[in-house]
Structures are given as structure tokens and as C-alpha cells.
PDB file of C-alpha atoms in Angstrom:
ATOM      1  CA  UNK A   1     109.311  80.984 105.122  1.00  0.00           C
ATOM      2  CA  UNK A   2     106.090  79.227 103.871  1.00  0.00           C
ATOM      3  CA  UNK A   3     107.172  80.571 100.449  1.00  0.00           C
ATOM      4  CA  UNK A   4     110.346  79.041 100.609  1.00  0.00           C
ATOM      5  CA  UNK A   5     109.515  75.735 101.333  1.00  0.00           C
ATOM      6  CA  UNK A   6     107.393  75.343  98.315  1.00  0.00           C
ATOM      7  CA  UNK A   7     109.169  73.548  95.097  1.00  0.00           C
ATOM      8  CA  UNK A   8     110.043  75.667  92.734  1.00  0.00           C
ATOM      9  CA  UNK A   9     110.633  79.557  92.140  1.00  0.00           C
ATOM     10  CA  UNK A  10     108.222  81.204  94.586  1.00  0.00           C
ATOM     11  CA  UNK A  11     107.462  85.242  94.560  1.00  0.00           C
ATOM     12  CA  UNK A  12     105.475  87.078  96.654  1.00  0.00           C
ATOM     13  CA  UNK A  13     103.638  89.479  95.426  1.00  0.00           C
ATOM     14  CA  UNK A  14     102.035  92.956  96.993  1.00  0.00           C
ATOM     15  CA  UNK A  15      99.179  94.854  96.451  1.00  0.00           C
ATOM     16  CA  UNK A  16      95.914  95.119  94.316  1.00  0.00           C
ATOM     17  CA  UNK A  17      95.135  98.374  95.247  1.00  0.00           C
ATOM     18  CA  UNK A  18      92.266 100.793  93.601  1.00  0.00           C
ATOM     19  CA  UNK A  19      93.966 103.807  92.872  1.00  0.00           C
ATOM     20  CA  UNK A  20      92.592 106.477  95.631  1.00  0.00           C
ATOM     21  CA  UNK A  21      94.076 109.149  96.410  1.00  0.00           C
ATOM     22  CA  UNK A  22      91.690 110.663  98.783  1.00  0.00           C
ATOM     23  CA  UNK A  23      91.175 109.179 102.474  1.00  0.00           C
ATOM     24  CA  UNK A  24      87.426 107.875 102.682  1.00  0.00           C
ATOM     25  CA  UNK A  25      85.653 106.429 105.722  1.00  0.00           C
ATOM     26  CA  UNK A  26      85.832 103.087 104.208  1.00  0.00           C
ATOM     27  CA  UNK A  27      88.724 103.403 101.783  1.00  0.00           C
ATOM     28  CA  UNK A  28      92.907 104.913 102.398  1.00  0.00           C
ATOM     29  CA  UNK A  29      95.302 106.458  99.990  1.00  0.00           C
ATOM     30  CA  UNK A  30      97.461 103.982  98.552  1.00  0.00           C
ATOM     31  CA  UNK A  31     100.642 105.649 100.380  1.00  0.00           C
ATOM     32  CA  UNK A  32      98.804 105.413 103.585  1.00  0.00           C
ATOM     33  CA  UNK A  33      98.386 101.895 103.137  1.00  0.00           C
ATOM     34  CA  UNK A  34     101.720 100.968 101.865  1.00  0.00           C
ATOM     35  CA  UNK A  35     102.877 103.283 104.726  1.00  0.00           C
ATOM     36  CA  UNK A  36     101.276 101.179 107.435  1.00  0.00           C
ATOM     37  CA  UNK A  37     102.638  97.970 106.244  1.00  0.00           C
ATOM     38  CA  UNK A  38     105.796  96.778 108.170  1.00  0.00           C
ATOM     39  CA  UNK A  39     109.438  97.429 106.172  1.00  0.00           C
ATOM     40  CA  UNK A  40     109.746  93.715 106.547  1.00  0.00           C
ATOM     41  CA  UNK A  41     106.883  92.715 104.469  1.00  0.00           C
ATOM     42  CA  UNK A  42     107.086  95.361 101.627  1.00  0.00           C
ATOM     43  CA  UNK A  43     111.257  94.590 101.304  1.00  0.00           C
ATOM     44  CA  UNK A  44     110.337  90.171 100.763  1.00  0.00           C
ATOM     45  CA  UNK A  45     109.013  91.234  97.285  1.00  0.00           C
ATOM     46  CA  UNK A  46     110.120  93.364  94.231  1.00  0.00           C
ATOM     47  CA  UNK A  47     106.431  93.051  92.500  1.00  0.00           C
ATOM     48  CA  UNK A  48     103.770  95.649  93.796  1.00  0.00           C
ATOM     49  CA  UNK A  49     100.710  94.851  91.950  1.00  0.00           C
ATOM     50  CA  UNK A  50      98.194  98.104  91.256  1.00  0.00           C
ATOM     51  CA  UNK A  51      94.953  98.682  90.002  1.00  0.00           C
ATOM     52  CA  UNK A  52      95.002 101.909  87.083  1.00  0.00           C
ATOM     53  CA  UNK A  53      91.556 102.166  86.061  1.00  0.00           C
ATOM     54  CA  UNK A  54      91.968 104.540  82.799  1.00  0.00           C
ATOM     55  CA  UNK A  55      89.927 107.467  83.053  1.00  0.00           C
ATOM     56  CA  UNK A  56      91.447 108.105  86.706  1.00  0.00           C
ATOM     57  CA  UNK A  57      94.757 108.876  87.524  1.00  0.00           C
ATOM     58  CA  UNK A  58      97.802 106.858  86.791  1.00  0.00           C
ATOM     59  CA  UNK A  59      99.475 105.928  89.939  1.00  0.00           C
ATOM     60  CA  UNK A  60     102.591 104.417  89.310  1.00  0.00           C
ATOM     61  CA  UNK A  61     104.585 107.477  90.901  1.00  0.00           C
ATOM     62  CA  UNK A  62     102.586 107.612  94.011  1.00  0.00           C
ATOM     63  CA  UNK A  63     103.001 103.454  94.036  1.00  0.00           C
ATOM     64  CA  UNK A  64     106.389 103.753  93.703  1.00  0.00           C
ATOM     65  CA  UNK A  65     107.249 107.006  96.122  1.00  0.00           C
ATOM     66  CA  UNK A  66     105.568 105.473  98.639  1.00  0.00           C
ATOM     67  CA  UNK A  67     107.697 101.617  98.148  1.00  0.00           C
ATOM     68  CA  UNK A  68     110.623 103.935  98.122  1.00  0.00           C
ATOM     69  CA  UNK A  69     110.317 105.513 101.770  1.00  0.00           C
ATOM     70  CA  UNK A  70     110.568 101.512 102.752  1.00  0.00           C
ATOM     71  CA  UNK A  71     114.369 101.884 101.642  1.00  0.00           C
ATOM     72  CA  UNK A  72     114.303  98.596 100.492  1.00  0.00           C
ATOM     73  CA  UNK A  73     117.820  96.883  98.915  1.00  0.00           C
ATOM     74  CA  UNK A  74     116.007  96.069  95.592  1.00  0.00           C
ATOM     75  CA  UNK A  75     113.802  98.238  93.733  1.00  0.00           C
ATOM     76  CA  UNK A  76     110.070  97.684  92.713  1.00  0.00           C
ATOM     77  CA  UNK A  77     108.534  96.426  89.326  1.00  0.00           C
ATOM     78  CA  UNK A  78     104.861  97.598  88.881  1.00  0.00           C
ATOM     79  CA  UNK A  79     102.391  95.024  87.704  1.00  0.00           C
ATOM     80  CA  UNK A  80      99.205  97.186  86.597  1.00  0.00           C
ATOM     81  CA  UNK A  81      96.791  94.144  87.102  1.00  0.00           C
ATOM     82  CA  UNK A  82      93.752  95.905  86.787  1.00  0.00           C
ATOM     83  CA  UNK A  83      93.113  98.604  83.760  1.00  0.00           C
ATOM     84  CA  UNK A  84      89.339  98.653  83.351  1.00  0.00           C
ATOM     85  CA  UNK A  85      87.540 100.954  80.905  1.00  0.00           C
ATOM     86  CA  UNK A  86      84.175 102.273  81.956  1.00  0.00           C
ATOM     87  CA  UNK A  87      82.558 102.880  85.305  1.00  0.00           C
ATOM     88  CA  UNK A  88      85.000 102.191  87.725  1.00  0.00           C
ATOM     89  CA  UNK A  89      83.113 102.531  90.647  1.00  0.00           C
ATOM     90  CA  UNK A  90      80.896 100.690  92.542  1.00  0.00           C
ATOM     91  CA  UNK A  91      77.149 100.757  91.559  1.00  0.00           C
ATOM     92  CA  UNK A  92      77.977 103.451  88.539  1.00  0.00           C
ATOM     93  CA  UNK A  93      76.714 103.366  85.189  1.00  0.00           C
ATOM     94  CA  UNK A  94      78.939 102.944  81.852  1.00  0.00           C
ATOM     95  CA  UNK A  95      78.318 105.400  79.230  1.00  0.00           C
ATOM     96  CA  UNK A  96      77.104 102.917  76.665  1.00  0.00           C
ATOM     97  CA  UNK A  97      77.840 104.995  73.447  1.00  0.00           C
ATOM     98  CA  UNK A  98      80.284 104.729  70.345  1.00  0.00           C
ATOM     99  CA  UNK A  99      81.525 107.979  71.242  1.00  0.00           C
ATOM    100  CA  UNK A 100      82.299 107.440  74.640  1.00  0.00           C
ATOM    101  CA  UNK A 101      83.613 103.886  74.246  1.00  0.00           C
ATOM    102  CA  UNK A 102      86.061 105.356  71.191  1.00  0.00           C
ATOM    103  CA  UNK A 103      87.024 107.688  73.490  1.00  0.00           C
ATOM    104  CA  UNK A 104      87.945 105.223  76.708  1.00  0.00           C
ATOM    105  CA  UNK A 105      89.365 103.062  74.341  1.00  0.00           C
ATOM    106  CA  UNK A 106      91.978 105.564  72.961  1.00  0.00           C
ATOM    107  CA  UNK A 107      92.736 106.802  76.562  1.00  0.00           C
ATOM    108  CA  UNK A 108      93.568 102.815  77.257  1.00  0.00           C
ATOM    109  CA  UNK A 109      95.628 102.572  73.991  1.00  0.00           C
ATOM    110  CA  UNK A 110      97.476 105.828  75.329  1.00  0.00           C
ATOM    111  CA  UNK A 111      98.104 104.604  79.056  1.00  0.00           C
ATOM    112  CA  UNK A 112      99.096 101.084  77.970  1.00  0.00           C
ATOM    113  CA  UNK A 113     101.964 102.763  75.549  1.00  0.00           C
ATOM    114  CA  UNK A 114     103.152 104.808  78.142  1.00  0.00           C
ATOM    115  CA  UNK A 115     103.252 101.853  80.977  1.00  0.00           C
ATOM    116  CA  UNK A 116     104.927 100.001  78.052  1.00  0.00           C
ATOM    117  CA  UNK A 117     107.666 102.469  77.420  1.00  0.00           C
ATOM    118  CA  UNK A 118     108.038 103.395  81.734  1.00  0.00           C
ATOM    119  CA  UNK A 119     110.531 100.516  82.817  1.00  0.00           C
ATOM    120  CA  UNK A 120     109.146  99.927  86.130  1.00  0.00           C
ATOM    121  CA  UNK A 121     105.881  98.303  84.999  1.00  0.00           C
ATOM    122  CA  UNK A 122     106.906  95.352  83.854  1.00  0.00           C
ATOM    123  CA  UNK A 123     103.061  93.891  83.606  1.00  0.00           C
ATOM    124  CA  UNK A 124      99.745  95.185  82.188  1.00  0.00           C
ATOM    125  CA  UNK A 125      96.770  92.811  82.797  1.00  0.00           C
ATOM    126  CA  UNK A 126      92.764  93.071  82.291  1.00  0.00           C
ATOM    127  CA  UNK A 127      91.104  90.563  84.462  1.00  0.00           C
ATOM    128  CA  UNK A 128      87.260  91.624  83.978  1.00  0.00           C
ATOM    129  CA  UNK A 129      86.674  90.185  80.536  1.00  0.00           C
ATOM    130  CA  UNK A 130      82.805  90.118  80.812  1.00  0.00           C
ATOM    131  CA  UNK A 131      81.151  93.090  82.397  1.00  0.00           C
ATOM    132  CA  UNK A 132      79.572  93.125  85.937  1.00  0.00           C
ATOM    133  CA  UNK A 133      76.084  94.720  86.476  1.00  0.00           C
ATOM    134  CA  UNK A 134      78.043  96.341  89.374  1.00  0.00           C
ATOM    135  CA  UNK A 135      81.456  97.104  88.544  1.00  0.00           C
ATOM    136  CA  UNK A 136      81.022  97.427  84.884  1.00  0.00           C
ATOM    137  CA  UNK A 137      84.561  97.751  83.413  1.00  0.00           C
ATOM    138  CA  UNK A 138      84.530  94.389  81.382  1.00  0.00           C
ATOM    139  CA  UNK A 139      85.738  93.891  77.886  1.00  0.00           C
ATOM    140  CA  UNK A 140      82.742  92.438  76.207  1.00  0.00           C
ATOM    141  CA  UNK A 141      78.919  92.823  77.736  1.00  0.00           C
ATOM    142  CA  UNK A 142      77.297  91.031  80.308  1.00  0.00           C
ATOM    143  CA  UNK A 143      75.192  88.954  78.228  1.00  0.00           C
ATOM    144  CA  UNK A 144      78.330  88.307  75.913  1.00  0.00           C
ATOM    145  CA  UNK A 145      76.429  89.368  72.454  1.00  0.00           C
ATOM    146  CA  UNK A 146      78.633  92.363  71.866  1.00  0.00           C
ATOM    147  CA  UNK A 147      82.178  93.585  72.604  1.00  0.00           C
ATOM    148  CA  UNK A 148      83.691  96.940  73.265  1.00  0.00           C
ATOM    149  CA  UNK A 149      86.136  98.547  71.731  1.00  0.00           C
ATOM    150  CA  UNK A 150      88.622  97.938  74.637  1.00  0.00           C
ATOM    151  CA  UNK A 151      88.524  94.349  73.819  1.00  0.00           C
ATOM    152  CA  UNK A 152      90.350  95.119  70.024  1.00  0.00           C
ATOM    153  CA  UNK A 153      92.955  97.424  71.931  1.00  0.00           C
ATOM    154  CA  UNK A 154      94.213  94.361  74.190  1.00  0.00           C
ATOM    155  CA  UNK A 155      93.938  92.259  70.836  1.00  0.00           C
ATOM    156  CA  UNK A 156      95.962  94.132  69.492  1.00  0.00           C
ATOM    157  CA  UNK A 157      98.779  93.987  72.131  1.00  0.00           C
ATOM    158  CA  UNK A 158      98.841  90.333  72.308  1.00  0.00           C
ATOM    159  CA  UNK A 159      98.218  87.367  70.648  1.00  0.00           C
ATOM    160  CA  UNK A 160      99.935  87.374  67.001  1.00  0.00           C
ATOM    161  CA  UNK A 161      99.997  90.782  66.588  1.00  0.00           C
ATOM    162  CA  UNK A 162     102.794  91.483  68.800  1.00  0.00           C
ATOM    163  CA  UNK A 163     104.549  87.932  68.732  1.00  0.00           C
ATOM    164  CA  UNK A 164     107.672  89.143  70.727  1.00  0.00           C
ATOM    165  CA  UNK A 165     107.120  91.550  74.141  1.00  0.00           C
ATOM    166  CA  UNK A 166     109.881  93.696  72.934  1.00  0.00           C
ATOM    167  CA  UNK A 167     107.990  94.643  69.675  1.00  0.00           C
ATOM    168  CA  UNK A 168     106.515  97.919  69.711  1.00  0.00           C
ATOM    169  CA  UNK A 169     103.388  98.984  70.767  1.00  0.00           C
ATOM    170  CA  UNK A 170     100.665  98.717  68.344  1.00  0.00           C
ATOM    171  CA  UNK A 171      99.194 100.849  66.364  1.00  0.00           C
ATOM    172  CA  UNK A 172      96.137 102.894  67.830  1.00  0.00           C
ATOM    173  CA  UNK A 173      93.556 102.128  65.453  1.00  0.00           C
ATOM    174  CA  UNK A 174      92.315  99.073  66.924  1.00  0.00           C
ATOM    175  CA  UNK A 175      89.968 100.891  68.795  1.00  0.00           C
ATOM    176  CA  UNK A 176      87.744 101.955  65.868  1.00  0.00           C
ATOM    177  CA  UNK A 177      87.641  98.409  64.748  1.00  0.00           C
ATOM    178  CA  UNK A 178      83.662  96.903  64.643  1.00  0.00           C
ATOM    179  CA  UNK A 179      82.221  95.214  67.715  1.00  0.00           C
TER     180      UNK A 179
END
């Protein structure tokens, strides 16, 4: 209702998840949460935003199995809103070599193809441009004097050298492009 009264086109908009898939004693499953939520709440929207941190597993089918047992009218759309590269966990440490950067930033090129060619995400964002001590899955480093290779794959997908979203993915040797 509060949505409604607004001007304009108003979504709402679910989610922000990690992607668990183990119960912890401070963390649930993504189905267990979306499982708790009332039918009412998870039918207002058709956007279920997600977190797919690459190096763990891709959870669009659990996101969307779980939506599904709401039997809601309208489908979901996945927005991946968080697709960090590096240490995705609290208090870990990044592997701060060329190899292992190369290699996270071909797994990202590989996972952002395949959300691109899966209809139901319809959104791939990375929000953490400049690493965090703690959660360090930024794009460039914390003291901004160097950028990983992650940063040239998401480059690559936007800006001029993809004008139009429809255009293909790009090629996958952004990553070995110079920080």
C-alpha cells in the first residue's frame, strides 16, 4: 500500500541473500528463508534479488524452486546483485596472486555468460568496487593503486563495449588484460 501511493512506477523488490546452503547457528538456507516468508509478501514482487559469489555455488535454481512452492500468479526474474570475486567470507583472506586472480576472473567471465544466456536473471550487478579489509571481494584494492582483473571483465560487459544489452557477451580475454 505504501508502495502504491508513491508517484511513479514503484517495485518491490526481495531478497539479498548470501548463497548458503547449509543451516548455521547464525545463518539459514536460502529456501528456508524464502520458506518462512508469508505467500503474501513473496507473490507483491516478481524481482528476487540474490547474492552469487563466484567461486561458490550458483543458486539461481535453489532461488527459484524455492519462489516456486509460493505458487505465485507471475513468475520470478533473478537480479544477481552481488557477484564478488575473492574471499567471500567474513574475516578471510584473498589469494593475492596473478594466478589466482586469472583464474577467479575467468570463473566470473564464465558465470556472467551463463546468467546472461538463463532468461530468468534479468540483472547482474557488482556493488563492492573497492575492497574491504573484511569482506575482500572488491574490484580494485583497498588503497585504490591497483585493480584486479575482475574489474576488466565487468568493463568489458558494459560501457561501450557492449552498447546494446542484447549484444553478445564479450569476449573472455579481458581478464588477462594489465592492472
Amino acid at each position: 500500500a505504501t508502495l502504491e501511493a508513491e508517484p511513479g512506477d514503484q517495485r518491490l523488490v526481495l531478497g539479498e541473500l548470501a548463497a548458503l546452503d547449509r543451516r548455521k547457528t547464525a545463518s539459514t538456507t536460502i529456501e528456508q528463508f524464502i520458506g518462512a516468508l508469508p505467500r503474501e509478501l513473496v507473490c507483491a514482487t516478481t524481482i528476487w534479488s540474490q547474492h552469487g559469489y563466484i567461486g561458490g555455488r550458483d543458486p539461481v535454481d535453489n532461488v527459484l524452486a524455492a519462489l516456486d512452492e509460493k505458487q505465485c500468479a507471475k513468475p520470478h526474474a533473478i537480479w544477481m546483485t552481488e557477484t564478488g570475486v575473492g574471499a567471500a567470507r567474513r574475516m578471510s583472506e584473498r589469494k593475492r596472486n596473478d594466478r589466482a586472480e586469472q583464474r577467479s576472473c575467468r570463473r566470473l567471465h564464465r558465470e556472467l555468460t551463463e546468467w546472461y544466456e538463463d532468461e530468468r536473471v534479468t540483472a547482474a550487478f557488482q556493488y563492492t568496487f573497492r575492497e574491504d579489509d573484511i569482506f575482500p571481494t572488491g574490484l580494485v584494492t583497498a588503497d585504490l593503486t591497483a585493480a584486479y582483473p575482475a574489474l576488466h571483465e565487468w568493463q568489458a560487459w558494459g560501457m561501450e563495449a557492449r552498447p546494446k544489452p542484447e549484444d553478445p557477451p564479450p569476449a573472455s580475454d579481458a581478464c588477462s588484460r594489465a592492472s
